[in-house]
Amino acid sequence: MSATIDGRPIEARAGATILDACRDAGLDVPTLCYLETLTPVNACRVCVVEVEGARVLAPACSRRIEPGMVVRTRSPRVDLSRKLVLELLGSSVDLSTAPTLEPLMREYGADPGRFGPAPATVRQSPKVDNDLYMRDYSKCVLCYKCVEACGTDAQHTFAIAAAGRGFDAHISTEFDVVLPESACVYCGNCIAVCPTGALMAKHEYDLREAGAWKPEVQTATDTTCPYCGVGCTLTVHVQDRRIVKVTSPLESEVTRGNLCVKGRFGFEYVNKTG
Amino acid sequence: MDLHITGGEPTEDERAAIDALLGVPESGWEGAARDIARDGRTAAGGHSVAGQRHRLLPALHAVQDRVGWVSRGAMNYICRRLSVPPAEAWGVLTFYHLLARAPRPTAVAHVCDDIACRLRGAEALCQELETRLGPPLAGGSPAATPDMNGAGVSGAVEAAPALRRAGAPAPAAMAWQRSPCLGQCDAGSAALITRAGAMPERFVLAPAADASAIVEALAGSTPAPPRPTVRWTGTPRLLSRVGKVDPASLDGYREQGGYRALARALELGPERVIAEVTASKLLGRGGAAFPTGRKWDAVRRQPATPHYVVCNADESEPGTFKDRVLMEQDPFAVVEAMTICGLATGAAQGFIYIRGEYPLAEARVGSAIAEAREAGLLGADVMGSGQAFDIEVRRGGGAYICGEETALFNSIEGRRGEPRSKPPFPAEVGVFGKPTVANNVETLVNVLAIVLEGGESWARLGTPASTGTRLFCLSGHVERPGLYEVPFGATLRDLIDLAGGVPGGRGVKAVLLGGAAGSFVGPGHLDLPLTFEDARAAGATLGSGVIMVYDETADIADSLHRIAEFFHHESCGQCVPCRVGTQRQLELLPTLAAPSASSAAAAASVFGELSVAMKDASICGLGQTASGAIESALNLGLIERPVKGGE
């Protein structure tokens, strides 16, 4: 079907979202809560665009293209909303391990400091309650990705969900129990989709705390998981000849970025070299 | 679903409350104790159990009613019964402020301290209660999270276990908490009283004259239900039976013309009923003013089945009480109108979602449904037509956002009341993912007269673009707060005069039109005709029909603060502009009245941008309207800076 984006006529496939159409046309629309492998929740509102004739802005990640639609991905309205969303996040959440947001902040001229001297934040102590990963909800932007990965979009474990309401809304286990008491199976698929480092492998967290996390010297090598016959693709991140992290590529047809506890965390034996 | 459930079993009371709603489980698969001989060779579960998810909120209510709070053991048992993961059930439990998740006294007063009641002294009442009963419970506030052991959240809570050991609800087993608007704005003060137990009681005390009256109500007295003030000009269409018909009597309803409209609708058939509703140009009365006929037609045409009717009775807009009065005083009218809607749109099942703060409306609509069913006016063969339609009452849990139709659908389905992204619209994908008509109570009740009179004839009243009559909820500084029915076109001044004017002959400083989600207009707008088109042209909205009058002595800043608190409390938290924006709005508000002109201007500039982004980028109407009242107050100069500035 035909539509117009930023003054350019485009052809979009049926069922395509505005974001799909933009990316097909080589146009950049920033996203935060969106991930190709998950159902769009359109919660962050970073990807809003202007649709001609619409009263309010539309989330590009989930709004489907309609025939004849006229879309503007950059306009004073769009830019203002994106700037405010970034400022609201920057003023309430610790974004120190969310590298993708910093260039956006610059691009949109976001100044999170302008809400007064002591705006409320979600600051709290990190939850370290098991050996495999930690949860630092000071860094949580509530993108729902981890909930989706834990739930129907990948793992079907349902160990975590959104709880509370309003500014107090947060991701939680039932009655905020520690992970070992919850339904968690430690697949780590929540960590894989977290965009801000709120969820992190304990191993990486400890190295960062010790000042020994050095992404600039890390190499990433794809291999196949040795544990079972499924044959998941692993990307092995190595620093100073030691495996420091295992991920799986989103593009992998087998895993779509997901792994199980063994594939993601069962590498310590390789590091034990004597 | 393979559930992982740890930490606690229900008490006998909790189990009994849940089984009373869901039935006794027949096997380990459905929540009974596992018995390998019985359960080992069968598998009951899957969709038959997971399909029960929509009973989650009723089950949580059942425990809340019986015990006064929801323990981990009770929640676990509900999860087993309905195959809901505990983390998701916790997400639902923590969403609704009428549900407590820590032990608390069994008798709790939810005292309205919202804008309308504040104009009539709610803060003084709260101070008096604090002296009598101690500080308010924080349990109603979503900000309060208990620790893992479920220990208390305030002083009053800690007394509870001792009281339970004593076995009987001692006089000290009572507490209070502040509440957003209870929809009793015509009474001037109000408290929702909840007493948990085997025979739970929930009722509203309005007016709540003083702290003693509330304490007495908590201790066991049940006051007579209030009689509302209702008035109209001309011939009332919506209020004709209010105060004249016995709300409990189907015969009484029929004597006053009840069920003639359904009979007529059956003669006409679905297409002509929809044609009449379309010809009437009836616009939705919940706030969005969408053409009702178009909505019905769209649902009727949907190939997907089944279709549903949802009556939105989650009236929670501060200052609004019109739907409550209709449901309490003329419940059969609501039932009849829903039935007409169901038959016209091809739906066999309707839901009426009534806010949890309206126990009397819930009881009266519930008994009207039962009586109508008994009389063959609901059920498999409605009025001998061979067509089926039935209605189920659902109780809200204390969440303003559930008045947003897609949030309401999620709530019915047993999920958090988070709005969905539109499109797709409810006519296509509504409750349970099926085509759904969602209409407000007042909208539906209008249909009775439309069907009887014919749409065109009905539309003669009002203006060409705003047909019919409208219910207006007058509150604040007027002599006779109450519910007023007037044809569209009456002015603001007409309504205020009808309500007896401003007490003491004082002047009007401002009027809040449309509730907290609406906007202030100044005395210059008193001759504004109250129609959809005139309001829009004036940059205002009729919203849910709220007219809250502030006289020249009123403290507008106090109201604005309460409005900002309200949206902060009621935001669902899903999208960034609303979740963080309502927090920042609350923080910025005092700085708008900063003593120095330059810092106030700087704050206004930040607030202005924030307001635009909340309007433009929020998912739903809550975030989109949350800054409107404050913005209008700024524009009207109602936010005053102290005269002696720092410059």
PDB file of C-alpha atoms in Angstrom, chain B residues 434-643:
ATOM      1  CA  LYS B 434     -14.117  -9.628  20.522  1.00  0.00           C
ATOM      2  CA  PRO B 435     -16.310  -6.877  19.029  1.00  0.00           C
ATOM      3  CA  THR B 436     -17.669  -4.854  21.918  1.00  0.00           C
ATOM      4  CA  VAL B 437     -20.062  -1.960  22.414  1.00  0.00           C
ATOM      5  CA  ALA B 438     -18.857   0.076  25.371  1.00  0.00           C
ATOM      6  CA  ASN B 439     -21.353   2.684  26.503  1.00  0.00           C
ATOM      7  CA  ASN B 440     -21.728   4.883  29.513  1.00  0.00           C
ATOM      8  CA  VAL B 441     -24.804   4.449  31.772  1.00  0.00           C
ATOM      9  CA  GLU B 442     -26.376   7.798  30.857  1.00  0.00           C
ATOM     10  CA  THR B 443     -25.828   7.132  27.150  1.00  0.00           C
ATOM     11  CA  LEU B 444     -27.642   3.809  27.379  1.00  0.00           C
ATOM     12  CA  VAL B 445     -30.571   5.129  29.386  1.00  0.00           C
ATOM     13  CA  ASN B 446     -31.170   7.724  26.636  1.00  0.00           C
ATOM     14  CA  VAL B 447     -31.854   4.871  24.232  1.00  0.00           C
ATOM     15  CA  LEU B 448     -35.129   3.995  25.991  1.00  0.00           C
ATOM     16  CA  ALA B 449     -36.769   7.282  24.992  1.00  0.00           C
ATOM     17  CA  ILE B 450     -35.166   7.170  21.540  1.00  0.00           C
ATOM     18  CA  VAL B 451     -36.695   3.770  20.814  1.00  0.00           C
ATOM     19  CA  LEU B 452     -40.114   4.855  22.126  1.00  0.00           C
ATOM     20  CA  GLU B 453     -40.230   8.274  20.495  1.00  0.00           C
ATOM     21  CA  GLY B 454     -38.250   7.646  17.360  1.00  0.00           C
ATOM     22  CA  GLY B 455     -34.807   9.120  16.824  1.00  0.00           C
ATOM     23  CA  GLU B 456     -35.782  12.171  14.815  1.00  0.00           C
ATOM     24  CA  SER B 457     -38.526  13.222  17.163  1.00  0.00           C
ATOM     25  CA  TRP B 458     -36.230  12.661  20.142  1.00  0.00           C
ATOM     26  CA  ALA B 459     -33.563  14.845  18.522  1.00  0.00           C
ATOM     27  CA  ARG B 460     -35.838  17.882  18.433  1.00  0.00           C
ATOM     28  CA  LEU B 461     -34.778  18.709  21.965  1.00  0.00           C
ATOM     29  CA  GLY B 462     -31.377  20.303  22.336  1.00  0.00           C
ATOM     30  CA  THR B 463     -29.353  21.830  19.511  1.00  0.00           C
ATOM     31  CA  PRO B 464     -28.748  20.330  16.054  1.00  0.00           C
ATOM     32  CA  ALA B 465     -25.284  19.122  17.022  1.00  0.00           C
ATOM     33  CA  SER B 466     -26.020  18.281  20.675  1.00  0.00           C
ATOM     34  CA  THR B 467     -29.341  16.502  20.717  1.00  0.00           C
ATOM     35  CA  GLY B 468     -31.479  15.595  23.680  1.00  0.00           C
ATOM     36  CA  THR B 469     -30.999  16.409  27.321  1.00  0.00           C
ATOM     37  CA  ARG B 470     -27.953  16.227  29.482  1.00  0.00           C
ATOM     38  CA  LEU B 471     -27.343  15.391  33.105  1.00  0.00           C
ATOM     39  CA  PHE B 472     -25.168  17.899  34.911  1.00  0.00           C
ATOM     40  CA  CYS B 473     -23.619  17.232  38.298  1.00  0.00           C
ATOM     41  CA  LEU B 474     -23.563  20.466  40.261  1.00  0.00           C
ATOM     42  CA  SER B 475     -21.306  20.679  43.252  1.00  0.00           C
ATOM     43  CA  GLY B 476     -19.118  23.066  45.161  1.00  0.00           C
ATOM     44  CA  HIS B 477     -20.410  26.504  46.012  1.00  0.00           C
ATOM     45  CA  VAL B 478     -24.066  26.288  44.988  1.00  0.00           C
ATOM     46  CA  GLU B 479     -27.120  26.331  47.244  1.00  0.00           C
ATOM     47  CA  ARG B 480     -28.450  22.964  46.097  1.00  0.00           C
ATOM     48  CA  PRO B 481     -25.746  20.627  44.827  1.00  0.00           C
ATOM     49  CA  GLY B 482     -27.388  17.839  42.882  1.00  0.00           C
ATOM     50  CA  LEU B 483     -28.195  16.274  39.575  1.00  0.00           C
ATOM     51  CA  TYR B 484     -29.856  18.476  36.976  1.00  0.00           C
ATOM     52  CA  GLU B 485     -31.350  17.451  33.658  1.00  0.00           C
ATOM     53  CA  VAL B 486     -31.663  20.173  31.019  1.00  0.00           C
ATOM     54  CA  PRO B 487     -31.923  20.199  27.247  1.00  0.00           C
ATOM     55  CA  PHE B 488     -28.598  20.974  25.561  1.00  0.00           C
ATOM     56  CA  GLY B 489     -28.284  24.707  25.076  1.00  0.00           C
ATOM     57  CA  ALA B 490     -28.893  25.851  28.631  1.00  0.00           C
ATOM     58  CA  THR B 491     -26.103  28.112  29.782  1.00  0.00           C
ATOM     59  CA  LEU B 492     -23.774  27.709  32.691  1.00  0.00           C
ATOM     60  CA  ARG B 493     -25.615  30.540  34.404  1.00  0.00           C
ATOM     61  CA  ASP B 494     -28.956  28.741  33.898  1.00  0.00           C
ATOM     62  CA  LEU B 495     -27.601  25.679  35.651  1.00  0.00           C
ATOM     63  CA  ILE B 496     -26.095  27.596  38.529  1.00  0.00           C
ATOM     64  CA  ASP B 497     -29.397  29.472  38.966  1.00  0.00           C
ATOM     65  CA  LEU B 498     -31.302  26.199  38.858  1.00  0.00           C
ATOM     66  CA  ALA B 499     -29.078  25.030  41.691  1.00  0.00           C
ATOM     67  CA  GLY B 500     -30.037  28.095  43.713  1.00  0.00           C
ATOM     68  CA  GLY B 501     -27.028  30.228  42.865  1.00  0.00           C
ATOM     69  CA  VAL B 502     -23.930  30.811  44.928  1.00  0.00           C
ATOM     70  CA  PRO B 503     -24.547  30.854  48.702  1.00  0.00           C
ATOM     71  CA  GLY B 504     -24.481  34.236  50.372  1.00  0.00           C
ATOM     72  CA  GLY B 505     -24.856  36.010  47.039  1.00  0.00           C
ATOM     73  CA  ARG B 506     -21.113  35.752  46.533  1.00  0.00           C
ATOM     74  CA  GLY B 507     -19.623  36.000  43.076  1.00  0.00           C
ATOM     75  CA  VAL B 508     -18.206  33.159  41.004  1.00  0.00           C
ATOM     76  CA  LYS B 509     -14.447  32.996  40.818  1.00  0.00           C
ATOM     77  CA  ALA B 510     -14.300  30.031  38.443  1.00  0.00           C
ATOM     78  CA  VAL B 511     -16.138  26.898  37.387  1.00  0.00           C
ATOM     79  CA  LEU B 512     -14.503  23.553  36.822  1.00  0.00           C
ATOM     80  CA  LEU B 513     -16.204  22.028  33.781  1.00  0.00           C
ATOM     81  CA  GLY B 514     -15.858  18.319  33.097  1.00  0.00           C
ATOM     82  CA  GLY B 515     -14.119  17.314  36.301  1.00  0.00           C
ATOM     83  CA  ALA B 516     -10.431  16.910  37.092  1.00  0.00           C
ATOM     84  CA  ALA B 517      -9.871  15.935  33.465  1.00  0.00           C
ATOM     85  CA  GLY B 518     -11.727  19.044  32.321  1.00  0.00           C
ATOM     86  CA  SER B 519     -10.797  22.680  32.681  1.00  0.00           C
ATOM     87  CA  PHE B 520     -11.603  25.843  34.574  1.00  0.00           C
ATOM     88  CA  VAL B 521     -13.608  28.612  32.984  1.00  0.00           C
ATOM     89  CA  GLY B 522     -13.901  32.094  34.434  1.00  0.00           C
ATOM     90  CA  PRO B 523     -16.980  34.208  35.224  1.00  0.00           C
ATOM     91  CA  GLY B 524     -16.760  35.553  31.647  1.00  0.00           C
ATOM     92  CA  HIS B 525     -18.038  32.196  30.458  1.00  0.00           C
ATOM     93  CA  LEU B 526     -21.229  32.087  32.517  1.00  0.00           C
ATOM     94  CA  ASP B 527     -23.314  32.619  29.395  1.00  0.00           C
ATOM     95  CA  LEU B 528     -21.629  29.741  27.615  1.00  0.00           C
ATOM     96  CA  PRO B 529     -24.311  27.416  26.228  1.00  0.00           C
ATOM     97  CA  LEU B 530     -23.517  23.944  27.530  1.00  0.00           C
ATOM     98  CA  THR B 531     -23.332  22.058  24.260  1.00  0.00           C
ATOM     99  CA  PHE B 532     -20.550  19.910  22.880  1.00  0.00           C
ATOM    100  CA  GLU B 533     -19.883  22.446  20.113  1.00  0.00           C
ATOM    101  CA  ASP B 534     -19.910  25.589  22.260  1.00  0.00           C
ATOM    102  CA  ALA B 535     -17.731  24.013  24.903  1.00  0.00           C
ATOM    103  CA  ARG B 536     -15.257  22.910  22.266  1.00  0.00           C
ATOM    104  CA  ALA B 537     -15.211  26.395  20.715  1.00  0.00           C
ATOM    105  CA  ALA B 538     -14.461  27.835  24.149  1.00  0.00           C
ATOM    106  CA  GLY B 539     -11.580  25.416  24.592  1.00  0.00           C
ATOM    107  CA  ALA B 540     -13.442  23.565  27.329  1.00  0.00           C
ATOM    108  CA  THR B 541     -15.193  20.220  27.558  1.00  0.00           C
ATOM    109  CA  LEU B 542     -18.444  19.026  29.080  1.00  0.00           C
ATOM    110  CA  GLY B 543     -16.726  15.753  29.874  1.00  0.00           C
ATOM    111  CA  SER B 544     -18.898  13.749  32.213  1.00  0.00           C
ATOM    112  CA  GLY B 545     -21.162  16.707  33.004  1.00  0.00           C
ATOM    113  CA  VAL B 546     -19.349  18.137  36.014  1.00  0.00           C
ATOM    114  CA  ILE B 547     -20.083  21.737  36.992  1.00  0.00           C
ATOM    115  CA  MET B 548     -18.101  22.523  40.101  1.00  0.00           C
ATOM    116  CA  VAL B 549     -18.568  26.089  41.248  1.00  0.00           C
ATOM    117  CA  TYR B 550     -15.873  28.045  43.103  1.00  0.00           C
ATOM    118  CA  ASP B 551     -17.029  31.234  44.765  1.00  0.00           C
ATOM    119  CA  GLU B 552     -14.836  34.284  45.163  1.00  0.00           C
ATOM    120  CA  THR B 553     -13.497  33.063  48.498  1.00  0.00           C
ATOM    121  CA  ALA B 554     -12.457  29.628  47.211  1.00  0.00           C
ATOM    122  CA  ASP B 555      -8.896  28.387  47.463  1.00  0.00           C
ATOM    123  CA  ILE B 556      -8.185  27.331  43.885  1.00  0.00           C
ATOM    124  CA  ALA B 557      -4.561  26.477  44.651  1.00  0.00           C
ATOM    125  CA  ASP B 558      -5.758  23.839  47.106  1.00  0.00           C
ATOM    126  CA  SER B 559      -7.962  22.281  44.419  1.00  0.00           C
ATOM    127  CA  LEU B 560      -5.172  22.320  41.879  1.00  0.00           C
ATOM    128  CA  HIS B 561      -2.893  20.536  44.293  1.00  0.00           C
ATOM    129  CA  ARG B 562      -5.562  17.893  44.889  1.00  0.00           C
ATOM    130  CA  ILE B 563      -6.084  17.473  41.147  1.00  0.00           C
ATOM    131  CA  ALA B 564      -2.346  16.994  40.634  1.00  0.00           C
ATOM    132  CA  GLU B 565      -2.331  14.459  43.490  1.00  0.00           C
ATOM    133  CA  PHE B 566      -5.309  12.724  41.965  1.00  0.00           C
ATOM    134  CA  PHE B 567      -3.633  12.104  38.611  1.00  0.00           C
ATOM    135  CA  HIS B 568      -0.416  11.119  40.328  1.00  0.00           C
ATOM    136  CA  HIS B 569      -2.379   8.553  42.325  1.00  0.00           C
ATOM    137  CA  GLU B 570      -4.461   7.294  39.414  1.00  0.00           C
ATOM    138  CA  SER B 571      -1.938   7.058  36.565  1.00  0.00           C
ATOM    139  CA  CYS B 572      -1.591   3.391  35.669  1.00  0.00           C
ATOM    140  CA  GLY B 573       2.141   3.847  35.188  1.00  0.00           C
ATOM    141  CA  GLN B 574       2.357   2.235  31.808  1.00  0.00           C
ATOM    142  CA  CYS B 575       3.687   5.075  29.624  1.00  0.00           C
ATOM    143  CA  VAL B 576       6.481   7.494  30.452  1.00  0.00           C
ATOM    144  CA  PRO B 577       4.719  10.820  29.730  1.00  0.00           C
ATOM    145  CA  CYS B 578       1.950  10.025  32.207  1.00  0.00           C
ATOM    146  CA  ARG B 579       3.853   7.944  34.777  1.00  0.00           C
ATOM    147  CA  VAL B 580       6.666  10.420  35.281  1.00  0.00           C
ATOM    148  CA  GLY B 581       4.760  13.415  33.939  1.00  0.00           C
ATOM    149  CA  THR B 582       2.064  13.272  36.644  1.00  0.00           C
ATOM    150  CA  GLN B 583       4.843  13.059  39.239  1.00  0.00           C
ATOM    151  CA  ARG B 584       6.653  16.078  37.789  1.00  0.00           C
ATOM    152  CA  GLN B 585       3.391  18.005  37.498  1.00  0.00           C
ATOM    153  CA  LEU B 586       2.804  17.509  41.212  1.00  0.00           C
ATOM    154  CA  GLU B 587       6.340  18.722  41.953  1.00  0.00           C
ATOM    155  CA  LEU B 588       6.181  21.693  39.573  1.00  0.00           C
ATOM    156  CA  LEU B 589       2.828  23.006  40.779  1.00  0.00           C
ATOM    157  CA  PRO B 590       4.098  24.946  43.819  1.00  0.00           C
ATOM    158  CA  THR B 591       6.839  26.537  41.720  1.00  0.00           C
ATOM    159  CA  LEU B 592       4.228  27.995  39.360  1.00  0.00           C
ATOM    160  CA  ALA B 593       3.402  30.378  42.172  1.00  0.00           C
ATOM    161  CA  ALA B 594       7.047  31.123  42.961  1.00  0.00           C
ATOM    162  CA  PRO B 595       7.543  34.526  44.592  1.00  0.00           C
ATOM    163  CA  SER B 596       9.842  35.782  41.870  1.00  0.00           C
ATOM    164  CA  ALA B 597       8.342  36.518  38.478  1.00  0.00           C
ATOM    165  CA  SER B 598      11.274  35.063  36.574  1.00  0.00           C
ATOM    166  CA  SER B 599      11.322  31.750  38.417  1.00  0.00           C
ATOM    167  CA  ALA B 600       7.538  31.433  38.086  1.00  0.00           C
ATOM    168  CA  ALA B 601       7.851  32.111  34.369  1.00  0.00           C
ATOM    169  CA  ALA B 602      10.614  29.522  34.063  1.00  0.00           C
ATOM    170  CA  ALA B 603       8.454  26.978  35.878  1.00  0.00           C
ATOM    171  CA  ALA B 604       5.506  27.822  33.644  1.00  0.00           C
ATOM    172  CA  SER B 605       7.648  27.253  30.590  1.00  0.00           C
ATOM    173  CA  VAL B 606       8.735  23.793  31.782  1.00  0.00           C
ATOM    174  CA  PHE B 607       5.161  23.000  32.774  1.00  0.00           C
ATOM    175  CA  GLY B 608       3.891  24.184  29.382  1.00  0.00           C
ATOM    176  CA  GLU B 609       6.213  21.834  27.507  1.00  0.00           C
ATOM    177  CA  LEU B 610       5.436  18.989  29.872  1.00  0.00           C
ATOM    178  CA  SER B 611       1.738  19.574  29.361  1.00  0.00           C
ATOM    179  CA  VAL B 612       2.071  19.446  25.560  1.00  0.00           C
ATOM    180  CA  ALA B 613       4.074  16.216  25.696  1.00  0.00           C
ATOM    181  CA  MET B 614       1.590  14.587  28.091  1.00  0.00           C
ATOM    182  CA  LYS B 615      -1.271  15.531  25.753  1.00  0.00           C
ATOM    183  CA  ASP B 616       0.539  14.433  22.623  1.00  0.00           C
ATOM    184  CA  ALA B 617       2.414  11.341  23.672  1.00  0.00           C
ATOM    185  CA  SER B 618       0.421   9.626  26.445  1.00  0.00           C
ATOM    186  CA  ILE B 619      -1.319   6.382  25.556  1.00  0.00           C
ATOM    187  CA  CYS B 620      -4.759   7.288  26.816  1.00  0.00           C
ATOM    188  CA  GLY B 621      -7.071  10.049  27.885  1.00  0.00           C
ATOM    189  CA  LEU B 622      -5.790  10.091  31.461  1.00  0.00           C
ATOM    190  CA  GLY B 623      -2.338  11.370  30.576  1.00  0.00           C
ATOM    191  CA  GLN B 624      -3.749  13.456  27.761  1.00  0.00           C
ATOM    192  CA  THR B 625      -6.042  15.401  30.100  1.00  0.00           C
ATOM    193  CA  ALA B 626      -4.053  15.306  33.355  1.00  0.00           C
ATOM    194  CA  SER B 627      -2.583  18.774  32.902  1.00  0.00           C
ATOM    195  CA  GLY B 628      -5.669  20.464  31.448  1.00  0.00           C
ATOM    196  CA  ALA B 629      -7.152  21.870  34.640  1.00  0.00           C
ATOM    197  CA  ILE B 630      -3.857  23.326  35.838  1.00  0.00           C
ATOM    198  CA  GLU B 631      -3.094  24.740  32.418  1.00  0.00           C
ATOM    199  CA  SER B 632      -6.515  26.419  32.267  1.00  0.00           C
ATOM    200  CA  ALA B 633      -6.004  27.852  35.747  1.00  0.00           C
ATOM    201  CA  LEU B 634      -2.668  29.299  34.623  1.00  0.00           C
ATOM    202  CA  ASN B 635      -4.280  30.817  31.544  1.00  0.00           C
ATOM    203  CA  LEU B 636      -7.078  32.335  33.619  1.00  0.00           C
ATOM    204  CA  GLY B 637      -4.616  33.816  36.061  1.00  0.00           C
ATOM    205  CA  LEU B 638      -6.038  31.707  38.883  1.00  0.00           C
ATOM    206  CA  ILE B 639      -2.559  30.775  40.064  1.00  0.00           C
ATOM    207  CA  GLU B 640      -1.541  33.889  41.881  1.00  0.00           C
ATOM    208  CA  ARG B 641       1.928  34.796  42.912  1.00  0.00           C
ATOM    209  CA  PRO B 642       2.349  36.488  46.257  1.00  0.00           C
ATOM    210  CA  VAL B 643       2.208  40.254  45.708  1.00  0.00           C
TER     211      VAL B 643
END
